[in-house]
mmCIF file of C-alpha atoms in Angstrom:
data_model
loop_
_atom_site.group_PDB
_atom_site.id
_atom_site.type_symbol
_atom_site.label_atom_id
_atom_site.label_comp_id
_atom_site.label_asym_id
_atom_site.label_seq_id
_atom_site.Cartn_x
_atom_site.Cartn_y
_atom_site.Cartn_z
ATOM 1 C CA MET C 1 4.640 9.295 -8.874
ATOM 2 C CA PHE C 2 3.576 5.806 -9.948
ATOM 3 C CA LYS C 3 4.330 6.105 -13.672
ATOM 4 C CA ASP C 4 7.486 3.947 -13.510
ATOM 5 C CA LYS C 5 5.861 1.265 -11.368
ATOM 6 C CA CYS C 6 4.174 -1.927 -12.481
ATOM 7 C CA THR C 7 0.594 -2.641 -11.396
ATOM 8 C CA VAL C 8 1.656 -4.674 -8.363
ATOM 9 C CA CYS C 9 4.116 -2.023 -7.195
ATOM 10 C CA GLY C 10 1.603 0.775 -7.667
ATOM 11 C CA THR C 11 -1.042 -1.177 -5.747
ATOM 12 C CA VAL C 12 1.409 -1.865 -2.909
ATOM 13 C CA CYS C 13 2.267 1.828 -2.681
ATOM 14 C CA VAL C 14 -1.397 2.868 -2.661
ATOM 15 C CA LEU C 15 -2.241 0.319 0.056
ATOM 16 C CA VAL C 16 0.683 1.465 2.211
ATOM 17 C CA VAL C 17 -0.399 5.105 1.859
ATOM 18 C CA ILE C 18 -4.010 4.186 2.749
ATOM 19 C CA GLY C 19 -2.779 2.278 5.792
ATOM 20 C CA ALA C 20 -0.517 5.107 6.916
ATOM 21 C CA LEU C 21 -3.268 7.705 6.553
ATOM 22 C CA ASN C 22 -5.762 5.490 8.368
ATOM 23 C CA TRP C 23 -3.381 4.894 11.288
ATOM 24 C CA GLY C 24 -2.626 8.614 11.438
ATOM 25 C CA LEU C 25 -6.336 9.369 11.645
ATOM 26 C CA VAL C 26 -6.848 6.666 14.299
ATOM 27 C CA GLY C 27 -4.113 8.303 16.392
ATOM 28 C CA LEU C 28 -5.536 11.791 15.867
ATOM 29 C CA GLY C 29 -8.985 10.487 16.735
ATOM 30 C CA GLY C 30 -7.598 9.160 20.007
ATOM 31 C CA PHE C 31 -6.511 12.659 20.990
ATOM 32 C CA LEU C 32 -9.805 14.171 19.865
ATOM 33 C CA GLY C 33 -11.940 11.504 21.518
ATOM 34 C CA ARG C 34 -13.427 10.409 18.188
ATOM 35 C CA ASP C 35 -13.322 7.299 16.031
ATOM 36 C CA LEU C 36 -11.626 8.364 12.792
ATOM 37 C CA ASN C 37 -10.923 4.872 11.423
ATOM 38 C CA VAL C 38 -11.877 5.495 7.788
ATOM 39 C CA VAL C 39 -11.594 1.840 6.735
ATOM 40 C CA ASN C 40 -14.046 0.899 9.486
ATOM 41 C CA MET C 41 -16.352 3.797 8.560
ATOM 42 C CA LEU C 42 -16.470 2.640 4.934
ATOM 43 C CA LEU C 43 -16.486 -1.131 5.412
ATOM 44 C CA GLY C 44 -17.684 -1.651 8.994
ATOM 45 C CA ALA C 45 -20.976 -3.099 7.784
ATOM 46 C CA TRP C 46 -18.991 -5.890 6.104
ATOM 47 C CA PRO C 47 -16.477 -7.049 8.736
ATOM 48 C CA TYR C 48 -14.982 -9.786 6.550
ATOM 49 C CA VAL C 49 -14.258 -7.294 3.773
ATOM 50 C CA GLU C 50 -12.795 -4.880 6.329
ATOM 51 C CA TRP C 51 -10.505 -7.615 7.669
ATOM 52 C CA ILE C 52 -9.401 -8.533 4.142
ATOM 53 C CA VAL C 53 -8.498 -4.882 3.492
ATOM 54 C CA TYR C 54 -6.447 -4.817 6.711
ATOM 55 C CA ILE C 55 -4.678 -8.036 5.681
ATOM 56 C CA LEU C 56 -3.907 -6.634 2.213
ATOM 57 C CA ILE C 57 -2.553 -3.421 3.730
ATOM 58 C CA GLY C 58 -0.407 -5.479 6.116
ATOM 59 C CA LEU C 59 0.947 -7.625 3.292
ATOM 60 C CA ALA C 60 1.698 -4.503 1.265
ATOM 61 C CA GLY C 61 3.648 -3.114 4.213
ATOM 62 C CA VAL C 62 5.657 -6.322 4.520
ATOM 63 C CA MET C 63 6.391 -6.254 0.782
ATOM 64 C CA MET C 64 7.544 -2.651 1.128
ATOM 65 C CA ILE C 65 9.848 -3.555 4.058
ATOM 66 C CA PHE C 66 11.592 -6.362 2.171
ATOM 67 C CA SER C 67 11.979 -4.539 -1.125
ATOM 68 C CA SER C 68 13.625 -1.361 -2.223
ATOM 69 C CA LYS C 69 10.724 0.838 -3.319
ATOM 70 C CA CYS C 70 9.359 -1.568 -5.944
ATOM 71 C CA PRO C 71 8.694 -5.158 -4.868
ATOM 72 C CA CYS C 72 9.123 -6.432 -8.414
ATOM 73 C CA ASN C 73 12.283 -4.474 -9.278
ATOM 74 C CA HIS C 74 11.758 -5.633 -12.877
ATOM 75 C CA LYS C 75 11.289 -2.067 -14.174
ATOM 76 C CA LYS C 76 14.724 -1.145 -12.812
ATOM 77 C CA ASP C 77 16.252 -4.327 -14.269
ATOM 78 C CA GLU C 78 14.778 -3.541 -17.711
ATOM 79 C CA ARG C 79 16.186 0.014 -17.628
ATOM 80 C CA ASP C 80 19.619 -1.286 -16.550
ATOM 81 C CA ARG C 81 19.614 -3.834 -19.390
ATOM 82 C CA LYS C 82 18.778 -1.157 -21.963
ATOM 83 C CA VAL C 83 21.601 1.086 -20.719
ATOM 84 C CA THR C 84 24.072 -1.832 -20.762
ATOM 85 C CA GLU C 85 23.054 -2.898 -24.291
ATOM 86 C CA GLU C 86 23.530 0.590 -25.714
#
């Protein structure tokens, strides 16, 4: 899934997936009357680290909104150049 992505793009995708799963669990927890915020469960003892993770996930989401699948798009550009040169 991430084999054609650079490190930044792969990290962005992973952070967006983590954020989506966490929000899904928060919503499900609301219906079940439980706190299922996994990020808080793992990092709640370190609130500053937890907030940094939330900020990184938010930035990854913004990068995903303003890009088409890969924020860098350099992998696609390299493939296009190789096809054009041949």
